[in-house]
PDB file of C-alpha atoms in Angstrom:
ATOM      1  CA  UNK A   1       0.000   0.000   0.000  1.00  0.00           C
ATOM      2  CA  UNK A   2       1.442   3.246  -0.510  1.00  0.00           C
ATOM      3  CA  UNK A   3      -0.093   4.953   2.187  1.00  0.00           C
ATOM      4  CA  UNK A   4      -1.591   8.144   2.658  1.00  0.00           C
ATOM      5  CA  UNK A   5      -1.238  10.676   0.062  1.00  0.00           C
ATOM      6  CA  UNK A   6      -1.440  13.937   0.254  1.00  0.00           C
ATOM      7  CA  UNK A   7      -1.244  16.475  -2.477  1.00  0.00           C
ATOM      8  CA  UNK A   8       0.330  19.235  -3.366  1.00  0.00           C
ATOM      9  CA  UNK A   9       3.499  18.600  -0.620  1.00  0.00           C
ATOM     10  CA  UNK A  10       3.951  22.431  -1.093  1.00  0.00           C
ATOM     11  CA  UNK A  11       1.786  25.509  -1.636  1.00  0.00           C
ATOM     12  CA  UNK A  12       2.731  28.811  -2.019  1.00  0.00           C
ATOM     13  CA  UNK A  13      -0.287  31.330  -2.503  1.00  0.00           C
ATOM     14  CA  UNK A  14      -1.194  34.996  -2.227  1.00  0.00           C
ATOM     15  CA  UNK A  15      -3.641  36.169   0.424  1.00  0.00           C
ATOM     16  CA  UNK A  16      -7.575  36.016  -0.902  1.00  0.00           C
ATOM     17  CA  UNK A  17      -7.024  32.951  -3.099  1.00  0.00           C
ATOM     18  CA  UNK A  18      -8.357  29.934  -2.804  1.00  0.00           C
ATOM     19  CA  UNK A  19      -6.310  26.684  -1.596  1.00  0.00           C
ATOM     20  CA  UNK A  20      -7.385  23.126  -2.272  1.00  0.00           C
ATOM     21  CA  UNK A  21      -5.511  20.828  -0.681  1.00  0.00           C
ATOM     22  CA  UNK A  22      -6.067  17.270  -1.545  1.00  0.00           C
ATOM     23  CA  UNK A  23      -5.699  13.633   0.602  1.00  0.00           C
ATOM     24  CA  UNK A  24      -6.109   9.625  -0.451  1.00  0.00           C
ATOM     25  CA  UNK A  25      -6.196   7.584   2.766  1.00  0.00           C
ATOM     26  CA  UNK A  26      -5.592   3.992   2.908  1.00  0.00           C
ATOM     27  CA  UNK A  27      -7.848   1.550   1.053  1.00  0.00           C
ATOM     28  CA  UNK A  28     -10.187   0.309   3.651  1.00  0.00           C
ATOM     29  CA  UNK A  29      -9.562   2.727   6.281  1.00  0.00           C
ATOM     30  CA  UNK A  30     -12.982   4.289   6.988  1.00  0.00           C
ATOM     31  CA  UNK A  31     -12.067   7.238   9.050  1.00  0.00           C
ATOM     32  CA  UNK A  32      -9.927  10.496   7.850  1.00  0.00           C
ATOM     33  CA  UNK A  33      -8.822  13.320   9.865  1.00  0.00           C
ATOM     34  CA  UNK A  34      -7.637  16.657   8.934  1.00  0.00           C
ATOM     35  CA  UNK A  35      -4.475  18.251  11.328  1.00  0.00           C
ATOM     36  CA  UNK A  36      -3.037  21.586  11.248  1.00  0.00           C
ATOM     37  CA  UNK A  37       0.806  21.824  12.815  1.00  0.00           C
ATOM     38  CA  UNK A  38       1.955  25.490  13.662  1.00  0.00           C
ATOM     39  CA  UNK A  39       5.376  26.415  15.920  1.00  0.00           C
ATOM     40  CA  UNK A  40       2.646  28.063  18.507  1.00  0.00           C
ATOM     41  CA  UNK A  41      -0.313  25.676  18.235  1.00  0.00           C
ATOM     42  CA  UNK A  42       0.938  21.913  18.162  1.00  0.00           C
ATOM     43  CA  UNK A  43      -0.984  19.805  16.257  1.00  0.00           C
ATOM     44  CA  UNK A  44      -4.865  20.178  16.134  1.00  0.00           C
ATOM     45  CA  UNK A  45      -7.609  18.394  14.824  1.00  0.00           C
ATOM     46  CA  UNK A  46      -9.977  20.254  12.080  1.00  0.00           C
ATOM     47  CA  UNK A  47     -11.942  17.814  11.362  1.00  0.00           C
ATOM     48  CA  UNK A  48     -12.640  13.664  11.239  1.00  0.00           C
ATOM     49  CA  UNK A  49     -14.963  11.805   8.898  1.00  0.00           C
ATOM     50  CA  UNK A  50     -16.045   8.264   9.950  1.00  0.00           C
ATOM     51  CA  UNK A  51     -17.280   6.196   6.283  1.00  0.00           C
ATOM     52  CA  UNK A  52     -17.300   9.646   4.062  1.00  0.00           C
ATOM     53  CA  UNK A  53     -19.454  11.564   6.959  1.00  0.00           C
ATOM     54  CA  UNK A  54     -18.091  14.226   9.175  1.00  0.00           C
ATOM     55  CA  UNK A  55     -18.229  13.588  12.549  1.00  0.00           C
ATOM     56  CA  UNK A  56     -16.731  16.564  14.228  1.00  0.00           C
ATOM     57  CA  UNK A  57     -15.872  19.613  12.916  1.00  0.00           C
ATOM     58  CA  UNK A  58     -15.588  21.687  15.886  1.00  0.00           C
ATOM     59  CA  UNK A  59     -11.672  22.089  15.311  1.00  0.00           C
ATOM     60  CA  UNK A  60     -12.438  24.085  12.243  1.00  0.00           C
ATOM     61  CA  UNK A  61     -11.343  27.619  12.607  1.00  0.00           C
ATOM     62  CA  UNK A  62     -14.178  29.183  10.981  1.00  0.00           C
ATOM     63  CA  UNK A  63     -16.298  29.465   7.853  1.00  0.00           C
ATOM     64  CA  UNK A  64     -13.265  29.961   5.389  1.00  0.00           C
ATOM     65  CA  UNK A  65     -12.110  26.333   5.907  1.00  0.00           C
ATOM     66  CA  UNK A  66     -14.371  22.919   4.340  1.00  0.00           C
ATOM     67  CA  UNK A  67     -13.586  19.661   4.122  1.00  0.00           C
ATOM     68  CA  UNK A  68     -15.363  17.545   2.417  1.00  0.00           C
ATOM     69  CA  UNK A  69     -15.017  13.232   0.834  1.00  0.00           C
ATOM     70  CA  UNK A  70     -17.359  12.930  -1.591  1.00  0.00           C
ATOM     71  CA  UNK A  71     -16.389   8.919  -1.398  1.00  0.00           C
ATOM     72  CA  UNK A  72     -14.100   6.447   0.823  1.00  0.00           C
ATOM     73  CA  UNK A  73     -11.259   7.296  -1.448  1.00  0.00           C
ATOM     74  CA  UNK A  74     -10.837  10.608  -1.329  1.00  0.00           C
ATOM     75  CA  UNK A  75     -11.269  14.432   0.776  1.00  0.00           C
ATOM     76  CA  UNK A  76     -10.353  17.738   0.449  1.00  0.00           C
ATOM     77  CA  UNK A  77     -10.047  20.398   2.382  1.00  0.00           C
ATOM     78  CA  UNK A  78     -10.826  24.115   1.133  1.00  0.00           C
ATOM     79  CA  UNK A  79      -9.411  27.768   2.210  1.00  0.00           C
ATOM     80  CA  UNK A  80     -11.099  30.668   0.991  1.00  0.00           C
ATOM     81  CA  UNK A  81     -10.524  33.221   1.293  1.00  0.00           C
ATOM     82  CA  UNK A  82      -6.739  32.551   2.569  1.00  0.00           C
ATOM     83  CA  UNK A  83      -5.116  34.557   5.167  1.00  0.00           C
ATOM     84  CA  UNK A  84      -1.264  34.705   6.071  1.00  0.00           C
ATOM     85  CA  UNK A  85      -1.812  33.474   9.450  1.00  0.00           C
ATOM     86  CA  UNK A  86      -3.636  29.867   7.859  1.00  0.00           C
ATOM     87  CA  UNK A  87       0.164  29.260   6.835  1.00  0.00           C
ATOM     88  CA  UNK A  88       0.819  25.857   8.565  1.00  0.00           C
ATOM     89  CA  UNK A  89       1.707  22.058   7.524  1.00  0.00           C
ATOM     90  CA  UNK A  90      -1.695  20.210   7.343  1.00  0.00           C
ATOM     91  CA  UNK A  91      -1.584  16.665   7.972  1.00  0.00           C
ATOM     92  CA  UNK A  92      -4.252  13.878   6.442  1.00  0.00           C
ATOM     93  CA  UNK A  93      -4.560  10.492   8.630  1.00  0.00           C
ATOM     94  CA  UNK A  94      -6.364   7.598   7.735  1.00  0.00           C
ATOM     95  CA  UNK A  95      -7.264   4.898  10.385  1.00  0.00           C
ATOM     96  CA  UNK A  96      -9.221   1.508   9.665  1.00  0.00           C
ATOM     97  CA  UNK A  97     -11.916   1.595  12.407  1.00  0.00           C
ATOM     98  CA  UNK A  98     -12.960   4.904  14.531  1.00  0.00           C
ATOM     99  CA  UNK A  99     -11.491   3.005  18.029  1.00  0.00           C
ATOM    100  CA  UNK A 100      -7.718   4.911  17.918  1.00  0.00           C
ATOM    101  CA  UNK A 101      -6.687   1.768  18.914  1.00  0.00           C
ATOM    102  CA  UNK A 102      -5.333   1.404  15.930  1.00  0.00           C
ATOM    103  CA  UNK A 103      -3.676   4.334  15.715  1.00  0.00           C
ATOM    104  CA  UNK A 104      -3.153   6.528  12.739  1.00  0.00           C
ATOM    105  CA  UNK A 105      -1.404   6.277   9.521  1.00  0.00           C
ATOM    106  CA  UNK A 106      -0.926   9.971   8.769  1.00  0.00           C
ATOM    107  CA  UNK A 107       0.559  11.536   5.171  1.00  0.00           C
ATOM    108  CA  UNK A 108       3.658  13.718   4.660  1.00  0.00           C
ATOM    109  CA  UNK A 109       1.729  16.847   4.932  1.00  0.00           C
ATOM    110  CA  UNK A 110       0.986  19.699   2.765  1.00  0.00           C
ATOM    111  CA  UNK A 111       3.317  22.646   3.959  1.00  0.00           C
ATOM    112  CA  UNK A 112       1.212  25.824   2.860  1.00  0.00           C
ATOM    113  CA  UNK A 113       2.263  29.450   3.054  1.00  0.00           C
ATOM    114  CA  UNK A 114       0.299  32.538   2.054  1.00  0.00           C
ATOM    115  CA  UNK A 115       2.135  35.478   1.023  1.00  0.00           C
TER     116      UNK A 115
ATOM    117  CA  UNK B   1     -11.386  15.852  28.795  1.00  0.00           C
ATOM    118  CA  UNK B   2      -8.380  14.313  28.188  1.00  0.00           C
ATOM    119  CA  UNK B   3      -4.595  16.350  28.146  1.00  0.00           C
ATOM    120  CA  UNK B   4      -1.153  15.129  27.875  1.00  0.00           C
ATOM    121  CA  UNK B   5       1.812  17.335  29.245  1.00  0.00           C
ATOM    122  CA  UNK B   6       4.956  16.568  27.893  1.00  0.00           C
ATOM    123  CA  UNK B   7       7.805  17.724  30.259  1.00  0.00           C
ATOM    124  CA  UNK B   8      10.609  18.766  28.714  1.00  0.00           C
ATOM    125  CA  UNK B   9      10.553  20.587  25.359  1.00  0.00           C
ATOM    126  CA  UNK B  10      13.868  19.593  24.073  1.00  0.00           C
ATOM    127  CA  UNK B  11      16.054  16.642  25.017  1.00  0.00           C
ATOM    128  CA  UNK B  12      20.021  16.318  24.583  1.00  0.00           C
ATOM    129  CA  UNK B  13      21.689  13.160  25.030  1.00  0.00           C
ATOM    130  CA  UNK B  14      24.853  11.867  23.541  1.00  0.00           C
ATOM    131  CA  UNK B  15      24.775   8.518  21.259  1.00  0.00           C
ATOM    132  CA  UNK B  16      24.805   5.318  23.086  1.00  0.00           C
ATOM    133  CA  UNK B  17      23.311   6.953  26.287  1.00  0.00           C
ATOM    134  CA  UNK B  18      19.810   6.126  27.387  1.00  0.00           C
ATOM    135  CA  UNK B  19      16.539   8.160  26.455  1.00  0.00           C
ATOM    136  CA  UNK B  20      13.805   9.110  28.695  1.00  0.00           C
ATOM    137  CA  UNK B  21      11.139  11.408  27.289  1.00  0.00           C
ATOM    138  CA  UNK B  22       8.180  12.200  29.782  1.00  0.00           C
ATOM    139  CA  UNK B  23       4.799  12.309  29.577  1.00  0.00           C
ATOM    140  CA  UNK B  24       1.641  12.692  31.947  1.00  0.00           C
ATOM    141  CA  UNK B  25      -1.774  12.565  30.788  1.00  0.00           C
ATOM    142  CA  UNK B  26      -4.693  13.168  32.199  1.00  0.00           C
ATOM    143  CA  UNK B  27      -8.856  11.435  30.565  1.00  0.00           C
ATOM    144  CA  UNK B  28     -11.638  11.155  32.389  1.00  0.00           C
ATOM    145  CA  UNK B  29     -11.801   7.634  31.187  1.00  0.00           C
ATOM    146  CA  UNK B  30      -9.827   4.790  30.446  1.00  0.00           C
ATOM    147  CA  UNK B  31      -7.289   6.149  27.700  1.00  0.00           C
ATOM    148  CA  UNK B  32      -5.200   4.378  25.100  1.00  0.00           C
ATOM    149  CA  UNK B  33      -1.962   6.016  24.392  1.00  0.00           C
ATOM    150  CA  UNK B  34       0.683   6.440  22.171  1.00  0.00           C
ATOM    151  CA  UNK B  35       3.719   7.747  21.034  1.00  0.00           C
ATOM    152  CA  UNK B  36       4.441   9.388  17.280  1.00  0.00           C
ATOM    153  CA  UNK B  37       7.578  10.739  15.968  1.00  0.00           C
ATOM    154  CA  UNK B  38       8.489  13.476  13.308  1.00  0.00           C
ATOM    155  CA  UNK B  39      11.616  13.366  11.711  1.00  0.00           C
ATOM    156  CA  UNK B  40      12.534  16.559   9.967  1.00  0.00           C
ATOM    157  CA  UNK B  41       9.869  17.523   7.295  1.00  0.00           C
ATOM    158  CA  UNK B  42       8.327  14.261   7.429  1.00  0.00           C
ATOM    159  CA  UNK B  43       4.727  12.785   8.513  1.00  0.00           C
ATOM    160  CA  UNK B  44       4.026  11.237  11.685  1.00  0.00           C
ATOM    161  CA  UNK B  45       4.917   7.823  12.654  1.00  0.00           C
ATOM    162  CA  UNK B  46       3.530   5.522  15.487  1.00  0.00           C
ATOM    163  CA  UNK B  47       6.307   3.984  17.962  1.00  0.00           C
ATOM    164  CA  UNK B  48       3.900   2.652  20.169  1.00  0.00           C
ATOM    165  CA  UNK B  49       0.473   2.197  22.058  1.00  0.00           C
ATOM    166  CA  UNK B  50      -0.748   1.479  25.020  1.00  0.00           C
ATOM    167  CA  UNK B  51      -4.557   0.034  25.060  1.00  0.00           C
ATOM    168  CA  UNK B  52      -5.363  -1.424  28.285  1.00  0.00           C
ATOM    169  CA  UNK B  53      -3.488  -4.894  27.416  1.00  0.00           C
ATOM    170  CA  UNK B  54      -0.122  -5.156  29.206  1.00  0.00           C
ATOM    171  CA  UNK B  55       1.352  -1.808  31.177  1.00  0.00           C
ATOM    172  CA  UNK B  56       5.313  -2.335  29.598  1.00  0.00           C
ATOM    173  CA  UNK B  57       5.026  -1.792  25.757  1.00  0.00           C
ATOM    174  CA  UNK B  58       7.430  -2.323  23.189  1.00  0.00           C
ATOM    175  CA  UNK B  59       7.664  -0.445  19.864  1.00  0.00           C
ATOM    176  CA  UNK B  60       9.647  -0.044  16.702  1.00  0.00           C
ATOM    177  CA  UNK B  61      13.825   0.837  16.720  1.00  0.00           C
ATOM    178  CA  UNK B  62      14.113   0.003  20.221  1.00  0.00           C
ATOM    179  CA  UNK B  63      11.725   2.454  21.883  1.00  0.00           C
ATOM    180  CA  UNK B  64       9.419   1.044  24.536  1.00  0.00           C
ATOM    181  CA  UNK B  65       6.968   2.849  27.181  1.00  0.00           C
ATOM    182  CA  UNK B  66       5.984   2.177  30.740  1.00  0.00           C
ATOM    183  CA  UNK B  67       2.047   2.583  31.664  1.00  0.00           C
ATOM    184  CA  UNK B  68       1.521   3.814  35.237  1.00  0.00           C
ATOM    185  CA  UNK B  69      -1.750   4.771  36.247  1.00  0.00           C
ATOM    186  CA  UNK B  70      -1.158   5.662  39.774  1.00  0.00           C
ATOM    187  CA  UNK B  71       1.454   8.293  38.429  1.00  0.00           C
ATOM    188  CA  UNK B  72      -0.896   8.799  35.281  1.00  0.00           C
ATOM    189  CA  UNK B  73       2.555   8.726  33.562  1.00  0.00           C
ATOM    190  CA  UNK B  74       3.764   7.204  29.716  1.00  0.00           C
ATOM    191  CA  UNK B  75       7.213   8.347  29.604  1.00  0.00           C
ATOM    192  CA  UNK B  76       8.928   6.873  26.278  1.00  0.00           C
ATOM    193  CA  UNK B  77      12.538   5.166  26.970  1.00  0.00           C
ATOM    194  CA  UNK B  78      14.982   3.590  24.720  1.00  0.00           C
ATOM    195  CA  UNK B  79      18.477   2.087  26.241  1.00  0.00           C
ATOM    196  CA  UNK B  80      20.965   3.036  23.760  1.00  0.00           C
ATOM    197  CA  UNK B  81      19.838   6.449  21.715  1.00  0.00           C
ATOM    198  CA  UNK B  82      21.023   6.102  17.816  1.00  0.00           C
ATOM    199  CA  UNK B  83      21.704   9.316  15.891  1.00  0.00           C
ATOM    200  CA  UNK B  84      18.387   8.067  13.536  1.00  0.00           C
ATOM    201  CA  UNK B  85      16.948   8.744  16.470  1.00  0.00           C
ATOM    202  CA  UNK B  86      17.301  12.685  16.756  1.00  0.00           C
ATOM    203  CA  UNK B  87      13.629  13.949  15.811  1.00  0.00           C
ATOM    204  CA  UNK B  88      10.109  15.217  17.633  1.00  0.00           C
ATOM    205  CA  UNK B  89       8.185  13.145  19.628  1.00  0.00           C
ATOM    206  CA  UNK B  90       4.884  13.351  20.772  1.00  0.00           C
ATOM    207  CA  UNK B  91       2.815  11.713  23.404  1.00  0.00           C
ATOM    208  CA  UNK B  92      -1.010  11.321  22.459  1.00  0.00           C
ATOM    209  CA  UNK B  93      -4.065  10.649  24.150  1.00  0.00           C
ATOM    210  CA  UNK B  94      -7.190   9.337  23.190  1.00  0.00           C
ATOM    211  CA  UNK B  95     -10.583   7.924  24.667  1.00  0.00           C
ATOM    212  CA  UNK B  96     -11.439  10.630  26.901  1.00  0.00           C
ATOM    213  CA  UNK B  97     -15.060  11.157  25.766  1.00  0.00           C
ATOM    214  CA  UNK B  98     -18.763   9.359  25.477  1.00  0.00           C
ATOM    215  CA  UNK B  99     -18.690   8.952  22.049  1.00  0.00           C
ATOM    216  CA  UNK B 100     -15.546   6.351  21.912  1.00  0.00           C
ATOM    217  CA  UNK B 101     -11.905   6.634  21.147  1.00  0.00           C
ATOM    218  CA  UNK B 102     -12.233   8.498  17.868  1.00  0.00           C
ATOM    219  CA  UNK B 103     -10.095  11.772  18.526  1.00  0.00           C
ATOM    220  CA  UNK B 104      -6.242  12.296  19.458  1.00  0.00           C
ATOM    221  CA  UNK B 105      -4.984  14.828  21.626  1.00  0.00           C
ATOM    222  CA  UNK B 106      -1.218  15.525  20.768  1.00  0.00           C
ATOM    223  CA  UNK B 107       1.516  17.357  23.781  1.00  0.00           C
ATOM    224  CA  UNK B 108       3.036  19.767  22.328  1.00  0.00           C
ATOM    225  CA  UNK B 109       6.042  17.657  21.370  1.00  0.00           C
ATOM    226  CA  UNK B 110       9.758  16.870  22.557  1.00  0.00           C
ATOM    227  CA  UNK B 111      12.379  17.441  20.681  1.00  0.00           C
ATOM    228  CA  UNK B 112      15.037  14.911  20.796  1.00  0.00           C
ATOM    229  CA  UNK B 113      18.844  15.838  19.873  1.00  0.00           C
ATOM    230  CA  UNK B 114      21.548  13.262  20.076  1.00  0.00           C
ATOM    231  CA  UNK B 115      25.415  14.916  20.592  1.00  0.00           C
ATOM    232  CA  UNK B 116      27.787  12.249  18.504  1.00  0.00           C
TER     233      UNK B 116
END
C-alpha cells in the first residue's frame, strides 16, 4: 500500500485565493482526519470523517475552511478566502476503524504558506 | 477531557546513552496512548500504544513505554539512543469522551537531539 497521500506537498499562494488541498487515505480505512501543525499551536484536529461523513468539525477555525469526501477514497479540504496566518503544515490520517486503537497512519503533509 | 503534558521541550543526550522522554496525561476515562515521531519535514509515525493490554510496551527501533496509572505517567525510553533517532516526539491521548476513542490529543512535542 502506498499509504496516505497527500497532495500538493507544497503551496505557495497569495492572500484572498483559494487553496485546495487534496488527501487519499488507505484503502479500507474508513475514518480520515484533517491536522493543522503550527510552531505556537501543536498539532490540532480540524476535522474527522467516519465512512465519508463528518463527525466533528468543531476544530475548524471558521467558515473559510471545508472539508469535504465525496467517497471512501478521497477528501479535500478548502481555504477561501486565505489569510497569512492559515500558513501551517496540514496533515491527512487515515485509520481503519474509529477506536484509535489502531492508531493513525498519517501523510507527509501539505506545507502551505500565504504570502 | 483528556490532556497530555509533555515535560521537557527539548532533550540532549549523547549517542549510546539512554533516552527518557516524559509524559503525563490526564482522561476522564480509560485512555489508550501512544507515542508518534516526526523526523525533519516528514509525517508522523507511530512507535507505540498502550490500550489497556499489558502496562510495559514495546515499539519499533528500540523504543518502549511504561504505563503507570497511579502516576498517570507514559514516559517513552529507549536504552541506547542512535543518531536516527534525533527527531520530535509526541505523546497522544485518546478515549477521553462518550462517544468512543475516535479523537487524538497531541503534547506539544519533545524534541530529541543526540550529541555524537
Amino acid at each position: 500500500d502506498a499509504g496516505v497521500i497527500q497532495s500538493p506537498r507544497h503551496e505557495v499562494t497569495e492572500m484572498g485565493q483559494e487553496v485546495t488541498l487534496r488527501c487519499k487515505p488507505i484503502s479500507g480505512h474508513n475514518s480520515l482526519f484533517w491536522y493543522r501543525q503550527t510552531m505556537m499551536r501543536g498539532l490540532e484536529l480540524l476535522i474527522y470523517f467516519n465512512n465519508n461523513v463528518p463527525i466533528d468539525d468543531s476544530g475548524m477555525p471558521e467558515d473559510r475552511f471545508s472539508a469535504k469526501m465525496p467517497n471512501a477514497s478521497f477528501s479535500t479540504l478548502k481555504i477561501q478566502p486565505s489569510e497569512p496566518r492559515d500558513s501551517a503544515v496540514y496533515f491527512c490520517a487515515s485509520s481503519p476503524r474509529t477506536d484509535t486503537n489502531y492508531g493513525y497512519t498519517f501523510g507527509s503533509g501539505t506545507r502551505l504558506t500565504v504570502v | 477531557a483528556q490532556s497530555v503534558t509533555q515535560l521537557d521541550s527539548h532533550v540532549s543526550v549523547s549517542e549510546g546513552t539512554p533516552v527518557l522522554l516524559r509524559c503525563n496525561y490526564s482522561s476522564s476515562y480509560s485512555p489508550s496512548l501512544f507515542w508518534y515521531v516526526q523526523h525533519p519535514n516528514k509525517g508522523l509515525q507511530l512507535l507505540l500504544k498502550y490500550t489497556s493490554a499489558a502496562t510495559l510496551v514495546k515499539g519499533i527501533n528500540g523504543f518502549e513505554a511504561e504505563f503507570k496509572k497511579s502516576e498517570t505517567s507514559f514516559h517513552l525510553t529507549k536504552p541506547s539512543a542512535h543518531m536516527s533517532d534525533a527527531a520530535e516526539y509526541f505523546c497522544v491521548v485518546s478515549g477521553g469522551s462518550n462517544f468512543g476513542n475516535e479523537k487524538l490529543t497531541f503534547g506539544t512535542g519533545t524534541r530529541l537531539t543526540i550529541i555524537p
